[in-house]
């Protein structure tokens, strides 16, 4: 496996072919099902303590079954599987460069929610052209116990997000506990109120945004991930969701640059193109960021180790 971080957020790439472990030869979604229903212990063993932590996002690097793709990816975290992961895709691109499997230029990655075109700009920098993103509903108010009414927007950026601009918090790293408490309460309130993304999909990422610290940027965010860890990066799918909302409001023109600062002050540069008729409100977000390799290792599973499959929840 190869570890990296993208703008502070870690990615652990599992080189599935080298591991000797196979998910069979089905479609990517069939292989995801295999992993989810038959081998979920492997997700925990690879990612959770004692080998990993709640903060890590994993990426199984697999052979693609979609025509024209260079690789297929299944993203996972401490509690389950992600449709797409922006920081993770940039991390995979840097990992492929590190392994000598990719040179600067175009790459196509298959994910369970669609194909992502990647432009590897250098060994550490990449632009991803994400799956189509859209605002699903604007101006949604939910009653959050202990906090009152909170209004936000629901958007898809490869994962489902609830984006909130009106809140009383400073998005400071020192306030992470408070921000986590607030966003976790929002997530639970959405669930209780039956507020979902399209087709009843759970909204499992909550994004707060505010003015940037650095005037060169346009916004700062704090993103809570499904397993209650916060994204150290500005979140690729979260920035995609934000771009879709800006496009829907006519606040950002196609091709215009949006510099999204995360909670650490690291930046993703975003822009969008309309996917079709602007009236449909569907955009193709482009996100540029940098990733650095932090380690390479072989994971060992000792049958005598009581925590070989991770520390149970
Ligand atoms: O960058 O899309 C992202 C992401 C999702 C969860 C953590 N990072």
PDB file of C-alpha atoms and ligand atoms in Angstrom:
ATOM      1  CA  UNK A   1       0.000   0.000   0.000  1.00  0.00           C
ATOM      2  CA  UNK A   2       1.004   3.619  -0.502  1.00  0.00           C
ATOM      3  CA  UNK A   3       0.006   6.465   1.814  1.00  0.00           C
ATOM      4  CA  UNK A   4      -0.245  10.088   0.778  1.00  0.00           C
ATOM      5  CA  UNK A   5      -2.005  13.242   1.854  1.00  0.00           C
ATOM      6  CA  UNK A   6      -3.820  15.738  -0.320  1.00  0.00           C
ATOM      7  CA  UNK A   7      -3.949  19.202   1.214  1.00  0.00           C
ATOM      8  CA  UNK A   8      -3.609  17.506   4.615  1.00  0.00           C
ATOM      9  CA  UNK A   9      -6.226  14.750   4.130  1.00  0.00           C
ATOM     10  CA  UNK A  10      -4.712  11.237   3.997  1.00  0.00           C
ATOM     11  CA  UNK A  11      -5.336   8.559   1.366  1.00  0.00           C
ATOM     12  CA  UNK A  12      -4.227   4.928   1.687  1.00  0.00           C
ATOM     13  CA  UNK A  13      -4.044   3.230  -1.719  1.00  0.00           C
ATOM     14  CA  UNK A  14      -4.328  -0.551  -1.645  1.00  0.00           C
ATOM     15  CA  UNK A  15      -2.577  -2.085  -4.630  1.00  0.00           C
ATOM     16  CA  UNK A  16      -5.174  -4.815  -5.041  1.00  0.00           C
ATOM     17  CA  UNK A  17      -3.386  -6.709  -7.826  1.00  0.00           C
ATOM     18  CA  UNK A  18      -0.190  -7.015  -5.743  1.00  0.00           C
ATOM     19  CA  UNK A  19      -2.096  -8.040  -2.610  1.00  0.00           C
ATOM     20  CA  UNK A  20      -3.111 -11.382  -4.133  1.00  0.00           C
ATOM     21  CA  UNK A  21      -6.677 -10.726  -2.962  1.00  0.00           C
ATOM     22  CA  UNK A  22      -9.294 -10.745  -5.718  1.00  0.00           C
ATOM     23  CA  UNK A  23     -12.810  -9.356  -5.859  1.00  0.00           C
ATOM     24  CA  UNK A  24     -13.502 -11.368  -9.000  1.00  0.00           C
ATOM     25  CA  UNK A  25     -14.024 -10.190 -12.541  1.00  0.00           C
ATOM     26  CA  UNK A  26     -17.414  -8.518 -12.281  1.00  0.00           C
ATOM     27  CA  UNK A  27     -18.326  -4.914 -12.971  1.00  0.00           C
ATOM     28  CA  UNK A  28     -16.954  -2.326 -10.563  1.00  0.00           C
ATOM     29  CA  UNK A  29     -20.308  -2.131  -8.784  1.00  0.00           C
ATOM     30  CA  UNK A  30     -20.396  -5.935  -8.456  1.00  0.00           C
ATOM     31  CA  UNK A  31     -16.886  -5.863  -6.991  1.00  0.00           C
ATOM     32  CA  UNK A  32     -17.955  -3.102  -4.591  1.00  0.00           C
ATOM     33  CA  UNK A  33     -20.874  -5.332  -3.528  1.00  0.00           C
ATOM     34  CA  UNK A  34     -18.428  -8.224  -3.016  1.00  0.00           C
ATOM     35  CA  UNK A  35     -16.241  -6.071  -0.807  1.00  0.00           C
ATOM     36  CA  UNK A  36     -19.184  -4.611   1.115  1.00  0.00           C
ATOM     37  CA  UNK A  37     -21.056  -7.832   1.759  1.00  0.00           C
ATOM     38  CA  UNK A  38     -18.330 -10.475   1.748  1.00  0.00           C
ATOM     39  CA  UNK A  39     -15.127  -8.816   2.904  1.00  0.00           C
ATOM     40  CA  UNK A  40     -16.042  -5.753   4.918  1.00  0.00           C
ATOM     41  CA  UNK A  41     -13.642  -6.910   7.647  1.00  0.00           C
ATOM     42  CA  UNK A  42     -10.845  -6.133   5.210  1.00  0.00           C
ATOM     43  CA  UNK A  43     -11.953  -2.498   5.017  1.00  0.00           C
ATOM     44  CA  UNK A  44     -11.693  -2.214   8.804  1.00  0.00           C
ATOM     45  CA  UNK A  45      -8.438  -4.158   8.947  1.00  0.00           C
ATOM     46  CA  UNK A  46      -6.780  -1.885   6.377  1.00  0.00           C
ATOM     47  CA  UNK A  47      -8.129   1.419   7.561  1.00  0.00           C
ATOM     48  CA  UNK A  48      -9.110   1.396  11.228  1.00  0.00           C
ATOM     49  CA  UNK A  49      -6.943   1.162  14.331  1.00  0.00           C
ATOM     50  CA  UNK A  50      -4.410  -0.281  15.006  1.00  0.00           C
ATOM     51  CA  UNK A  51      -3.177  -0.032  11.367  1.00  0.00           C
ATOM     52  CA  UNK A  52      -4.939   3.210  10.569  1.00  0.00           C
ATOM     53  CA  UNK A  53      -7.276   5.775  12.091  1.00  0.00           C
ATOM     54  CA  UNK A  54     -10.700   7.367  11.621  1.00  0.00           C
ATOM     55  CA  UNK A  55      -9.140  10.080   9.488  1.00  0.00           C
ATOM     56  CA  UNK A  56      -7.859   7.838   6.682  1.00  0.00           C
ATOM     57  CA  UNK A  57      -9.664   7.352   3.392  1.00  0.00           C
ATOM     58  CA  UNK A  58      -8.809   4.167   1.523  1.00  0.00           C
ATOM     59  CA  UNK A  59      -8.758   3.534  -2.227  1.00  0.00           C
ATOM     60  CA  UNK A  60      -8.695   0.014  -3.696  1.00  0.00           C
ATOM     61  CA  UNK A  61      -6.835   0.316  -6.959  1.00  0.00           C
ATOM     62  CA  UNK A  62      -8.415  -2.171  -9.361  1.00  0.00           C
ATOM     63  CA  UNK A  63      -8.504  -3.097 -13.032  1.00  0.00           C
ATOM     64  CA  UNK A  64     -11.246  -1.078 -14.740  1.00  0.00           C
ATOM     65  CA  UNK A  65     -14.114  -2.660 -16.636  1.00  0.00           C
ATOM     66  CA  UNK A  66     -15.252   0.610 -18.252  1.00  0.00           C
ATOM     67  CA  UNK A  67     -13.825   1.124 -21.728  1.00  0.00           C
ATOM     68  CA  UNK A  68     -10.957   3.634 -21.999  1.00  0.00           C
ATOM     69  CA  UNK A  69     -10.259   3.805 -18.254  1.00  0.00           C
ATOM     70  CA  UNK A  70      -6.749   3.418 -16.830  1.00  0.00           C
ATOM     71  CA  UNK A  71      -7.795   2.283 -13.356  1.00  0.00           C
ATOM     72  CA  UNK A  72     -10.860   1.643 -11.208  1.00  0.00           C
ATOM     73  CA  UNK A  73     -11.235   2.880  -7.634  1.00  0.00           C
ATOM     74  CA  UNK A  74     -13.363   1.912  -4.667  1.00  0.00           C
ATOM     75  CA  UNK A  75     -13.122   4.497  -1.884  1.00  0.00           C
ATOM     76  CA  UNK A  76     -13.785   3.545   1.718  1.00  0.00           C
ATOM     77  CA  UNK A  77     -13.515   5.036   5.178  1.00  0.00           C
ATOM     78  CA  UNK A  78     -13.867   4.101   8.841  1.00  0.00           C
ATOM     79  CA  UNK A  79     -17.601   3.368   8.506  1.00  0.00           C
ATOM     80  CA  UNK A  80     -18.211   2.280   4.906  1.00  0.00           C
ATOM     81  CA  UNK A  81     -17.819   3.182   1.248  1.00  0.00           C
ATOM     82  CA  UNK A  82     -17.807   6.497  -0.621  1.00  0.00           C
ATOM     83  CA  UNK A  83     -19.186   7.112  -4.125  1.00  0.00           C
ATOM     84  CA  UNK A  84     -16.319   9.373  -5.089  1.00  0.00           C
ATOM     85  CA  UNK A  85     -13.519  11.113  -3.281  1.00  0.00           C
ATOM     86  CA  UNK A  86     -11.840  14.178  -4.728  1.00  0.00           C
ATOM     87  CA  UNK A  87      -8.820  14.421  -2.461  1.00  0.00           C
ATOM     88  CA  UNK A  88      -8.466  10.629  -2.784  1.00  0.00           C
ATOM     89  CA  UNK A  89      -8.420  10.742  -6.599  1.00  0.00           C
ATOM     90  CA  UNK A  90      -5.672  13.376  -6.498  1.00  0.00           C
ATOM     91  CA  UNK A  91      -3.837  11.137  -3.992  1.00  0.00           C
ATOM     92  CA  UNK A  92      -4.191   8.138  -6.331  1.00  0.00           C
ATOM     93  CA  UNK A  93      -2.846  10.201  -9.258  1.00  0.00           C
ATOM     94  CA  UNK A  94       0.231  11.183  -7.188  1.00  0.00           C
ATOM     95  CA  UNK A  95       0.592   7.548  -6.086  1.00  0.00           C
ATOM     96  CA  UNK A  96       0.567   6.315  -9.689  1.00  0.00           C
ATOM     97  CA  UNK A  97       3.227   8.925 -10.540  1.00  0.00           C
ATOM     98  CA  UNK A  98       5.288   7.821  -7.516  1.00  0.00           C
ATOM     99  CA  UNK A  99       5.066   4.178  -8.642  1.00  0.00           C
ATOM    100  CA  UNK A 100       6.144   5.133 -12.166  1.00  0.00           C
ATOM    101  CA  UNK A 101       2.745   4.041 -13.523  1.00  0.00           C
ATOM    102  CA  UNK A 102       1.659   7.477 -14.736  1.00  0.00           C
ATOM    103  CA  UNK A 103       3.359  10.462 -16.331  1.00  0.00           C
ATOM    104  CA  UNK A 104       2.006  13.986 -16.542  1.00  0.00           C
ATOM    105  CA  UNK A 105      -0.959  13.906 -18.911  1.00  0.00           C
ATOM    106  CA  UNK A 106      -4.508  12.555 -18.973  1.00  0.00           C
ATOM    107  CA  UNK A 107      -5.777   9.561 -16.979  1.00  0.00           C
ATOM    108  CA  UNK A 108      -9.270   8.117 -16.730  1.00  0.00           C
ATOM    109  CA  UNK A 109     -10.458   6.655 -13.427  1.00  0.00           C
ATOM    110  CA  UNK A 110     -13.588   4.533 -13.082  1.00  0.00           C
ATOM    111  CA  UNK A 111     -15.482   5.030  -9.804  1.00  0.00           C
ATOM    112  CA  UNK A 112     -18.770   3.504  -8.618  1.00  0.00           C
ATOM    113  CA  UNK A 113     -20.555   6.784  -9.434  1.00  0.00           C
ATOM    114  CA  UNK A 114     -19.004   7.491 -12.834  1.00  0.00           C
ATOM    115  CA  UNK A 115     -15.807   8.123 -14.749  1.00  0.00           C
ATOM    116  CA  UNK A 116     -13.470  10.869 -13.615  1.00  0.00           C
ATOM    117  CA  UNK A 117     -11.044  12.416 -16.076  1.00  0.00           C
ATOM    118  CA  UNK A 118      -7.767  13.328 -14.369  1.00  0.00           C
ATOM    119  CA  UNK A 119      -5.006  15.565 -15.676  1.00  0.00           C
ATOM    120  CA  UNK A 120      -1.732  14.758 -13.906  1.00  0.00           C
ATOM    121  CA  UNK A 121       0.057  18.116 -13.968  1.00  0.00           C
ATOM    122  CA  UNK A 122       3.263  17.031 -12.203  1.00  0.00           C
ATOM    123  CA  UNK A 123       4.323  14.279  -9.780  1.00  0.00           C
ATOM    124  CA  UNK A 124       2.306  16.000  -7.027  1.00  0.00           C
ATOM    125  CA  UNK A 125      -0.380  18.062  -8.681  1.00  0.00           C
ATOM    126  CA  UNK A 126      -3.506  16.997 -10.515  1.00  0.00           C
ATOM    127  CA  UNK A 127      -6.815  18.319 -11.776  1.00  0.00           C
ATOM    128  CA  UNK A 128      -9.836  16.084 -11.584  1.00  0.00           C
ATOM    129  CA  UNK A 129     -12.875  16.619 -13.794  1.00  0.00           C
ATOM    130  CA  UNK A 130     -15.440  15.164 -11.482  1.00  0.00           C
ATOM    131  CA  UNK A 131     -18.685  13.310 -12.084  1.00  0.00           C
ATOM    132  CA  UNK A 132     -21.653  15.617 -12.863  1.00  0.00           C
ATOM    133  CA  UNK A 133     -22.699  17.680  -9.847  1.00  0.00           C
ATOM    134  CA  UNK A 134     -25.936  19.496  -9.089  1.00  0.00           C
ATOM    135  CA  UNK A 135     -27.870  21.340  -6.426  1.00  0.00           C
ATOM    136  CA  UNK A 136     -30.786  19.141  -5.473  1.00  0.00           C
ATOM    137  CA  UNK A 137     -32.641  21.586  -3.180  1.00  0.00           C
ATOM    138  CA  UNK A 138     -31.863  25.109  -1.972  1.00  0.00           C
ATOM    139  CA  UNK A 139     -33.161  26.777   1.174  1.00  0.00           C
ATOM    140  CA  UNK A 140     -33.911  23.689   3.271  1.00  0.00           C
ATOM    141  CA  UNK A 141     -34.552  24.354   6.966  1.00  0.00           C
ATOM    142  CA  UNK A 142     -34.137  21.695   9.627  1.00  0.00           C
ATOM    143  CA  UNK A 143     -34.646  21.972  13.364  1.00  0.00           C
ATOM    144  CA  UNK A 144     -31.385  20.940  15.049  1.00  0.00           C
ATOM    145  CA  UNK A 145     -31.859  20.088  18.748  1.00  0.00           C
ATOM    146  CA  UNK A 146     -29.746  22.396  20.900  1.00  0.00           C
ATOM    147  CA  UNK A 147     -29.046  24.733  17.957  1.00  0.00           C
ATOM    148  CA  UNK A 148     -32.442  25.749  16.544  1.00  0.00           C
ATOM    149  CA  UNK A 149     -33.389  26.142  12.893  1.00  0.00           C
ATOM    150  CA  UNK A 150     -30.523  25.674  10.438  1.00  0.00           C
ATOM    151  CA  UNK A 151     -30.970  26.455   6.746  1.00  0.00           C
ATOM    152  CA  UNK A 152     -28.815  24.986   4.003  1.00  0.00           C
ATOM    153  CA  UNK A 153     -28.663  23.534   0.513  1.00  0.00           C
ATOM    154  CA  UNK A 154     -28.592  19.898  -0.550  1.00  0.00           C
ATOM    155  CA  UNK A 155     -26.158  19.135  -3.364  1.00  0.00           C
ATOM    156  CA  UNK A 156     -24.483  16.155  -5.041  1.00  0.00           C
ATOM    157  CA  UNK A 157     -20.777  16.422  -5.829  1.00  0.00           C
ATOM    158  CA  UNK A 158     -20.018  12.681  -5.964  1.00  0.00           C
ATOM    159  CA  UNK A 159     -21.340  12.343  -2.390  1.00  0.00           C
ATOM    160  CA  UNK A 160     -24.382  14.005  -0.794  1.00  0.00           C
ATOM    161  CA  UNK A 161     -23.803  17.283   1.056  1.00  0.00           C
ATOM    162  CA  UNK A 162     -25.797  19.694   3.196  1.00  0.00           C
ATOM    163  CA  UNK A 163     -24.094  23.090   2.844  1.00  0.00           C
ATOM    164  CA  UNK A 164     -24.645  25.749   5.485  1.00  0.00           C
ATOM    165  CA  UNK A 165     -23.467  29.366   5.200  1.00  0.00           C
ATOM    166  CA  UNK A 166     -25.470  30.883   8.063  1.00  0.00           C
ATOM    167  CA  UNK A 167     -24.054  29.669  11.388  1.00  0.00           C
ATOM    168  CA  UNK A 168     -22.404  31.360  14.384  1.00  0.00           C
ATOM    169  CA  UNK A 169     -19.006  29.609  14.155  1.00  0.00           C
ATOM    170  CA  UNK A 170     -15.474  30.651  13.291  1.00  0.00           C
ATOM    171  CA  UNK A 171     -14.017  27.953  11.083  1.00  0.00           C
ATOM    172  CA  UNK A 172     -10.809  27.632  13.124  1.00  0.00           C
ATOM    173  CA  UNK A 173      -8.797  24.490  13.643  1.00  0.00           C
ATOM    174  CA  UNK A 174      -9.008  25.146  17.399  1.00  0.00           C
ATOM    175  CA  UNK A 175     -12.814  24.914  17.179  1.00  0.00           C
ATOM    176  CA  UNK A 176     -12.893  21.463  15.595  1.00  0.00           C
ATOM    177  CA  UNK A 177     -14.663  19.802  18.548  1.00  0.00           C
ATOM    178  CA  UNK A 178     -17.420  22.403  18.518  1.00  0.00           C
ATOM    179  CA  UNK A 179     -17.713  22.273  14.714  1.00  0.00           C
ATOM    180  CA  UNK A 180     -17.879  18.490  14.804  1.00  0.00           C
ATOM    181  CA  UNK A 181     -20.631  18.608  17.459  1.00  0.00           C
ATOM    182  CA  UNK A 182     -22.677  21.116  15.442  1.00  0.00           C
ATOM    183  CA  UNK A 183     -22.331  19.337  12.087  1.00  0.00           C
ATOM    184  CA  UNK A 184     -22.989  15.912  13.614  1.00  0.00           C
ATOM    185  CA  UNK A 185     -26.186  17.326  15.178  1.00  0.00           C
ATOM    186  CA  UNK A 186     -27.223  18.672  11.748  1.00  0.00           C
ATOM    187  CA  UNK A 187     -26.604  15.288  10.163  1.00  0.00           C
ATOM    188  CA  UNK A 188     -28.730  13.517  12.771  1.00  0.00           C
ATOM    189  CA  UNK A 189     -31.488  16.145  12.500  1.00  0.00           C
ATOM    190  CA  UNK A 190     -31.653  15.664   8.710  1.00  0.00           C
ATOM    191  CA  UNK A 191     -31.996  11.949   9.233  1.00  0.00           C
ATOM    192  CA  UNK A 192     -34.700  12.358  11.894  1.00  0.00           C
ATOM    193  CA  UNK A 193     -36.622  14.755   9.670  1.00  0.00           C
ATOM    194  CA  UNK A 194     -36.373  12.361   6.699  1.00  0.00           C
ATOM    195  CA  UNK A 195     -34.498  14.971   4.619  1.00  0.00           C
ATOM    196  CA  UNK A 196     -32.434  13.160   1.995  1.00  0.00           C
ATOM    197  CA  UNK A 197     -30.723  13.520  -1.344  1.00  0.00           C
ATOM    198  CA  UNK A 198     -32.347  12.139  -4.504  1.00  0.00           C
ATOM    199  CA  UNK A 199     -34.085   8.747  -4.243  1.00  0.00           C
ATOM    200  CA  UNK A 200     -33.885   8.770  -0.445  1.00  0.00           C
ATOM    201  CA  UNK A 201     -30.063   8.791  -0.357  1.00  0.00           C
ATOM    202  CA  UNK A 202     -28.635   9.660   3.060  1.00  0.00           C
ATOM    203  CA  UNK A 203     -26.919  13.040   3.312  1.00  0.00           C
ATOM    204  CA  UNK A 204     -23.710  11.935   4.991  1.00  0.00           C
ATOM    205  CA  UNK A 205     -21.419  14.956   4.514  1.00  0.00           C
ATOM    206  CA  UNK A 206     -22.105  18.314   6.192  1.00  0.00           C
ATOM    207  CA  UNK A 207     -20.250  21.388   4.951  1.00  0.00           C
ATOM    208  CA  UNK A 208     -20.059  24.712   6.751  1.00  0.00           C
ATOM    209  CA  UNK A 209     -18.640  27.614   4.837  1.00  0.00           C
ATOM    210  CA  UNK A 210     -17.568  31.164   5.693  1.00  0.00           C
ATOM    211  CA  UNK A 211     -15.266  33.950   4.498  1.00  0.00           C
ATOM    212  CA  UNK A 212     -11.668  32.891   3.784  1.00  0.00           C
ATOM    213  CA  UNK A 213      -8.737  33.826   6.012  1.00  0.00           C
ATOM    214  CA  UNK A 214      -6.566  34.516   2.967  1.00  0.00           C
ATOM    215  CA  UNK A 215      -8.048  37.236   0.741  1.00  0.00           C
ATOM    216  CA  UNK A 216      -6.633  35.394  -2.303  1.00  0.00           C
ATOM    217  CA  UNK A 217      -9.291  32.725  -1.663  1.00  0.00           C
ATOM    218  CA  UNK A 218     -13.072  32.875  -2.047  1.00  0.00           C
ATOM    219  CA  UNK A 219     -14.348  30.784   0.839  1.00  0.00           C
ATOM    220  CA  UNK A 220     -13.287  28.617   3.757  1.00  0.00           C
ATOM    221  CA  UNK A 221     -15.005  25.371   4.713  1.00  0.00           C
ATOM    222  CA  UNK A 222     -15.285  22.696   7.364  1.00  0.00           C
ATOM    223  CA  UNK A 223     -16.544  19.333   6.148  1.00  0.00           C
ATOM    224  CA  UNK A 224     -17.755  16.537   8.390  1.00  0.00           C
ATOM    225  CA  UNK A 225     -17.336  13.085   6.824  1.00  0.00           C
ATOM    226  CA  UNK A 226     -19.668  10.092   7.368  1.00  0.00           C
ATOM    227  CA  UNK A 227     -17.607   8.500  10.157  1.00  0.00           C
ATOM    228  CA  UNK A 228     -17.485  11.750  12.212  1.00  0.00           C
ATOM    229  CA  UNK A 229     -13.922  12.620  11.151  1.00  0.00           C
ATOM    230  CA  UNK A 230     -13.496  16.047   9.536  1.00  0.00           C
ATOM    231  CA  UNK A 231     -11.846  16.522   6.177  1.00  0.00           C
ATOM    232  CA  UNK A 232      -8.412  18.104   6.578  1.00  0.00           C
ATOM    233  CA  UNK A 233      -8.547  19.192   2.930  1.00  0.00           C
ATOM    234  CA  UNK A 234     -11.158  21.506   1.373  1.00  0.00           C
ATOM    235  CA  UNK A 235     -12.907  18.282   0.193  1.00  0.00           C
ATOM    236  CA  UNK A 236     -13.023  17.618  -3.546  1.00  0.00           C
ATOM    237  CA  UNK A 237     -16.607  16.388  -3.672  1.00  0.00           C
ATOM    238  CA  UNK A 238     -17.636  19.113  -1.181  1.00  0.00           C
ATOM    239  CA  UNK A 239     -16.053  21.798  -3.349  1.00  0.00           C
ATOM    240  CA  UNK A 240     -17.846  20.231  -6.338  1.00  0.00           C
ATOM    241  CA  UNK A 241     -21.159  20.476  -4.471  1.00  0.00           C
ATOM    242  CA  UNK A 242     -20.384  24.112  -3.619  1.00  0.00           C
ATOM    243  CA  UNK A 243     -19.595  24.885  -7.294  1.00  0.00           C
ATOM    244  CA  UNK A 244     -22.962  23.377  -8.284  1.00  0.00           C
ATOM    245  CA  UNK A 245     -24.725  25.684  -5.777  1.00  0.00           C
ATOM    246  CA  UNK A 246     -22.790  28.749  -6.986  1.00  0.00           C
ATOM    247  CA  UNK A 247     -23.677  27.858 -10.589  1.00  0.00           C
ATOM    248  CA  UNK A 248     -27.350  27.388  -9.664  1.00  0.00           C
ATOM    249  CA  UNK A 249     -27.396  30.860  -8.065  1.00  0.00           C
ATOM    250  CA  UNK A 250     -25.561  32.495 -10.992  1.00  0.00           C
ATOM    251  CA  UNK A 251     -22.790  33.550  -8.574  1.00  0.00           C
ATOM    252  CA  UNK A 252     -19.920  31.965 -10.539  1.00  0.00           C
ATOM    253  CA  UNK A 253     -19.577  31.867 -14.315  1.00  0.00           C
ATOM    254  CA  UNK A 254     -18.434  28.718 -16.159  1.00  0.00           C
ATOM    255  CA  UNK A 255     -14.605  28.622 -16.224  1.00  0.00           C
ATOM    256  CA  UNK A 256     -14.260  31.216 -13.447  1.00  0.00           C
ATOM    257  CA  UNK A 257     -11.820  30.139 -10.714  1.00  0.00           C
ATOM    258  CA  UNK A 258     -13.070  29.463  -7.189  1.00  0.00           C
ATOM    259  CA  UNK A 259     -10.353  29.059  -4.542  1.00  0.00           C
ATOM    260  CA  UNK A 260     -11.731  26.929  -1.723  1.00  0.00           C
ATOM    261  CA  UNK A 261      -9.770  27.066   1.516  1.00  0.00           C
ATOM    262  CA  UNK A 262     -10.146  24.201   3.994  1.00  0.00           C
ATOM    263  CA  UNK A 263      -9.882  24.184   7.771  1.00  0.00           C
ATOM    264  CA  UNK A 264      -6.043  23.907   7.620  1.00  0.00           C
ATOM    265  CA  UNK A 265      -5.815  26.824   5.167  1.00  0.00           C
ATOM    266  CA  UNK A 266      -4.900  24.510   2.264  1.00  0.00           C
ATOM    267  CA  UNK A 267      -6.598  25.278  -1.044  1.00  0.00           C
ATOM    268  CA  UNK A 268      -8.350  23.486  -3.905  1.00  0.00           C
ATOM    269  CA  UNK A 269      -8.817  25.521  -7.044  1.00  0.00           C
ATOM    270  CA  UNK A 270     -12.189  24.825  -8.631  1.00  0.00           C
ATOM    271  CA  UNK A 271     -14.171  25.799 -11.702  1.00  0.00           C
ATOM    272  CA  UNK A 272     -17.036  24.253 -13.637  1.00  0.00           C
ATOM    273  CA  UNK A 273     -18.482  23.757 -17.109  1.00  0.00           C
ATOM    274  CA  UNK A 274     -22.161  23.144 -17.794  1.00  0.00           C
ATOM    275  CA  UNK A 275     -22.750  19.459 -18.512  1.00  0.00           C
ATOM    276  CA  UNK A 276     -25.520  20.288 -21.012  1.00  0.00           C
ATOM    277  CA  UNK A 277     -28.278  22.869 -21.148  1.00  0.00           C
ATOM    278  CA  UNK A 278     -27.605  25.330 -18.266  1.00  0.00           C
ATOM    279  CA  UNK A 279     -31.337  25.205 -17.510  1.00  0.00           C
ATOM    280  CA  UNK A 280     -30.799  21.655 -16.220  1.00  0.00           C
ATOM    281  CA  UNK A 281     -28.305  22.997 -13.649  1.00  0.00           C
ATOM    282  CA  UNK A 282     -25.850  20.095 -14.001  1.00  0.00           C
ATOM    283  CA  UNK A 283     -22.149  20.989 -13.924  1.00  0.00           C
ATOM    284  CA  UNK A 284     -18.839  19.209 -14.454  1.00  0.00           C
ATOM    285  CA  UNK A 285     -16.617  20.476 -11.639  1.00  0.00           C
ATOM    286  CA  UNK A 286     -12.835  20.644 -12.052  1.00  0.00           C
ATOM    287  CA  UNK A 287     -10.730  20.556  -8.901  1.00  0.00           C
ATOM    288  CA  UNK A 288      -6.963  21.079  -8.728  1.00  0.00           C
ATOM    289  CA  UNK A 289      -4.843  20.200  -5.711  1.00  0.00           C
ATOM    290  CA  UNK A 290      -1.544  18.737  -4.587  1.00  0.00           C
ATOM    291  CA  UNK A 291      -0.757  15.418  -2.885  1.00  0.00           C
ATOM    292  CA  UNK A 292       2.461  14.150  -1.307  1.00  0.00           C
ATOM    293  CA  UNK A 293       3.522  10.561  -0.688  1.00  0.00           C
ATOM    294  CA  UNK A 294       4.060   9.828   3.014  1.00  0.00           C
ATOM    295  CA  UNK A 295       4.835   6.106   3.077  1.00  0.00           C
ATOM    296  CA  UNK A 296       4.905   2.711   1.450  1.00  0.00           C
ATOM    297  CA  UNK A 297       4.274  -0.474   3.393  1.00  0.00           C
ATOM    298  CA  UNK A 298       3.141  -4.069   3.307  1.00  0.00           C
ATOM    299  CA  UNK A 299       0.294  -4.744   5.713  1.00  0.00           C
ATOM    300  CA  UNK A 300       0.713  -7.939   7.700  1.00  0.00           C
ATOM    301  CA  UNK A 301      -2.149 -10.006   9.173  1.00  0.00           C
ATOM    302  CA  UNK A 302      -0.979 -12.332  11.947  1.00  0.00           C
ATOM    303  CA  UNK A 303      -3.622 -15.002  12.747  1.00  0.00           C
ATOM    304  CA  UNK A 304      -2.565 -14.840  16.414  1.00  0.00           C
ATOM    305  CA  UNK A 305      -3.121 -11.074  16.561  1.00  0.00           C
ATOM    306  CA  UNK A 306      -6.411 -10.419  18.420  1.00  0.00           C
ATOM    307  CA  UNK A 307      -6.704  -7.140  16.511  1.00  0.00           C
ATOM    308  CA  UNK A 308      -5.726  -8.523  13.122  1.00  0.00           C
ATOM    309  CA  UNK A 309      -9.083  -7.398  11.717  1.00  0.00           C
ATOM    310  CA  UNK A 310      -8.973  -4.031  13.478  1.00  0.00           C
ATOM    311  CA  UNK A 311     -10.206  -2.974  16.890  1.00  0.00           C
ATOM    312  CA  UNK A 312     -13.969  -3.670  16.978  1.00  0.00           C
ATOM    313  CA  UNK A 313     -16.248  -0.616  17.331  1.00  0.00           C
TER     314      UNK A 313
HETATM  315  O1  LIG B   1     -12.182  15.030  -1.114  1.00  0.00           O
HETATM  316  O2  LIG B   1     -14.116  14.331  -1.856  1.00  0.00           O
HETATM  317  C1  LIG B   1     -13.270  14.413  -0.996  1.00  0.00           C
HETATM  318  C2  LIG B   1     -13.512  13.732   0.290  1.00  0.00           C
HETATM  319  C3  LIG B   1     -14.632  13.073   0.686  1.00  0.00           C
HETATM  320  C4  LIG B   1     -14.401  12.600   1.976  1.00  0.00           C
HETATM  321  C5  LIG B   1     -13.135  12.988   2.344  1.00  0.00           C
HETATM  322  N1  LIG B   1     -12.607  13.678   1.303  1.00  0.00           N
END
